[in-house]
């Protein structure tokens, strides 16, 4: 397997830890099964896996919840979608670039296209209060913790 394919596969399959740091059972057999399933997926065209771009992402936690930051330079909010359920947060989008015949491109390291990311959520997220904003090329998603599942400090008497 080439390095490019390995990187592409790492971007679409879990690495054995959730994006929120909780360990989960994950075996080589599961990875092999999911790898085969991906190649059998009729929606993935030959050679397409290596072409997927994934935005750089940071996830932080505080006492009130989690924040996810995705770098999306050149994307507008009209072309970015976010969906959430109690288990998974999905973010997808595409960028369209106008064709201009009066320009000669000398270097292109960013290109129009699409992306999709999925994050396994911990079970303490209040999905009814999730908020998002796209500002200065950074998508910020705020995932508040459920009030009754936040850590509670106990006074010792």
XYZ file of C-alpha atoms in Angstrom:
157
model
C 0.000 0.000 0.000
C 1.384 3.399 -0.905
C 1.847 6.107 1.705
C -0.788 8.234 -0.044
C -3.390 5.461 0.221
C -2.484 4.844 3.863
C -2.926 8.534 4.681
C -6.260 8.587 2.844
C -7.444 5.505 4.719
C -6.429 7.011 8.063
C -8.511 10.053 7.255
C -11.682 8.044 6.663
C -11.313 5.351 9.312
C -11.045 5.649 13.063
C -7.610 5.339 14.622
C -8.950 3.416 17.614
C -9.675 6.472 19.737
C -12.616 8.760 19.455
C -11.921 12.355 18.529
C -12.813 13.189 22.113
C -10.152 10.969 23.653
C -12.243 8.101 24.935
C -10.830 4.677 24.137
C -12.985 2.254 22.260
C -12.587 -1.332 21.181
C -10.963 -1.476 17.781
C -9.114 -4.364 16.201
C -7.132 -5.025 13.074
C -9.950 -7.286 11.940
C -12.419 -4.372 12.151
C -10.022 -2.145 10.236
C -9.517 -4.783 7.552
C -13.283 -5.308 7.241
C -13.962 -1.568 6.973
C -11.130 -1.208 4.441
C -12.670 -3.870 2.233
C -16.114 -2.313 2.645
C -14.751 1.042 1.476
C -13.393 -0.494 -1.711
C -16.743 -2.175 -2.342
C -18.608 1.114 -1.849
C -20.184 2.087 -5.188
C -19.881 5.780 -4.311
C -16.079 5.695 -4.111
C -14.591 5.746 -7.601
C -11.252 4.179 -8.437
C -8.409 6.451 -7.370
C -10.754 8.800 -5.532
C -9.680 7.921 -1.986
C -6.254 9.510 -2.383
C -7.796 12.742 -3.647
C -9.874 13.572 -0.565
C -8.835 16.654 1.334
C -9.445 16.821 5.070
C -9.483 20.147 6.904
C -7.050 20.525 9.784
C -9.034 20.102 12.982
C -8.562 20.920 16.663
C -10.871 19.676 19.424
C -10.764 21.115 22.925
C -12.776 20.416 26.069
C -13.662 22.640 28.986
C -16.072 22.176 31.912
C -19.032 23.364 29.825
C -18.460 21.375 26.644
C -16.320 20.798 23.579
C -15.227 23.063 20.740
C -14.232 21.794 17.312
C -12.235 24.083 15.026
C -11.894 23.181 11.337
C -9.706 25.214 8.983
C -11.802 25.958 5.883
C -10.022 28.672 3.883
C -12.074 29.870 0.928
C -15.279 28.128 2.028
C -18.513 30.047 2.533
C -21.219 28.981 4.971
C -23.679 28.411 2.114
C -21.587 25.432 0.996
C -20.905 23.834 4.394
C -23.333 21.423 6.100
C -23.340 20.173 9.675
C -25.558 17.407 11.008
C -25.607 15.906 14.467
C -27.290 12.999 16.199
C -26.550 11.543 19.643
C -23.707 9.438 18.212
C -22.055 11.322 15.330
C -21.366 14.882 14.198
C -20.860 15.163 10.422
C -19.368 18.152 8.651
C -19.204 18.362 4.871
C -18.723 21.044 2.310
C -17.542 22.003 -1.115
C -15.773 24.941 -2.622
C -16.483 26.239 -6.088
C -13.962 28.351 -7.914
C -14.964 30.580 -10.794
C -13.248 29.802 -14.088
C -11.405 32.861 -15.386
C -9.671 32.819 -18.736
C -7.731 36.011 -17.966
C -5.693 34.303 -15.216
C -2.623 32.132 -15.568
C -2.103 29.908 -12.534
C 1.551 29.441 -11.569
C 1.032 27.432 -8.385
C -2.091 25.835 -6.962
C -1.861 24.131 -3.580
C -5.532 24.569 -2.797
C -8.189 23.464 -5.191
C -11.939 23.421 -5.457
C -13.542 20.262 -4.222
C -15.354 18.710 -1.329
C -14.686 17.163 2.051
C -16.555 15.198 4.688
C -15.603 14.570 8.309
C -17.417 12.513 10.924
C -16.721 12.642 14.656
C -17.921 10.059 17.186
C -19.494 11.975 20.044
C -19.246 11.218 23.744
C -22.593 10.454 25.375
C -22.759 13.693 27.375
C -23.466 16.143 24.503
C -26.611 18.289 24.501
C -27.286 18.024 20.755
C -30.210 20.464 20.964
C -27.778 23.258 21.902
C -25.024 22.727 19.303
C -23.943 25.986 17.635
C -21.616 26.782 14.730
C -20.056 29.786 13.043
C -17.713 30.219 10.091
C -15.440 33.211 10.459
C -12.077 34.095 8.904
C -11.749 30.645 7.320
C -12.313 28.752 10.581
C -15.480 26.782 11.318
C -16.130 26.684 15.068
C -18.642 24.152 16.393
C -19.624 24.373 20.061
C -20.955 21.172 21.639
C -22.241 21.872 25.156
C -22.309 19.085 27.712
C -25.665 18.041 29.145
C -26.139 19.892 32.415
C -26.929 16.747 34.390
C -23.811 14.981 33.036
C -21.296 17.732 33.797
C -18.815 16.936 36.542
C -20.136 18.001 39.912
C -17.814 19.074 42.683
C -18.633 17.414 45.997
C -17.914 19.224 49.236
C -16.328 17.072 51.910
C -17.752 17.645 55.395
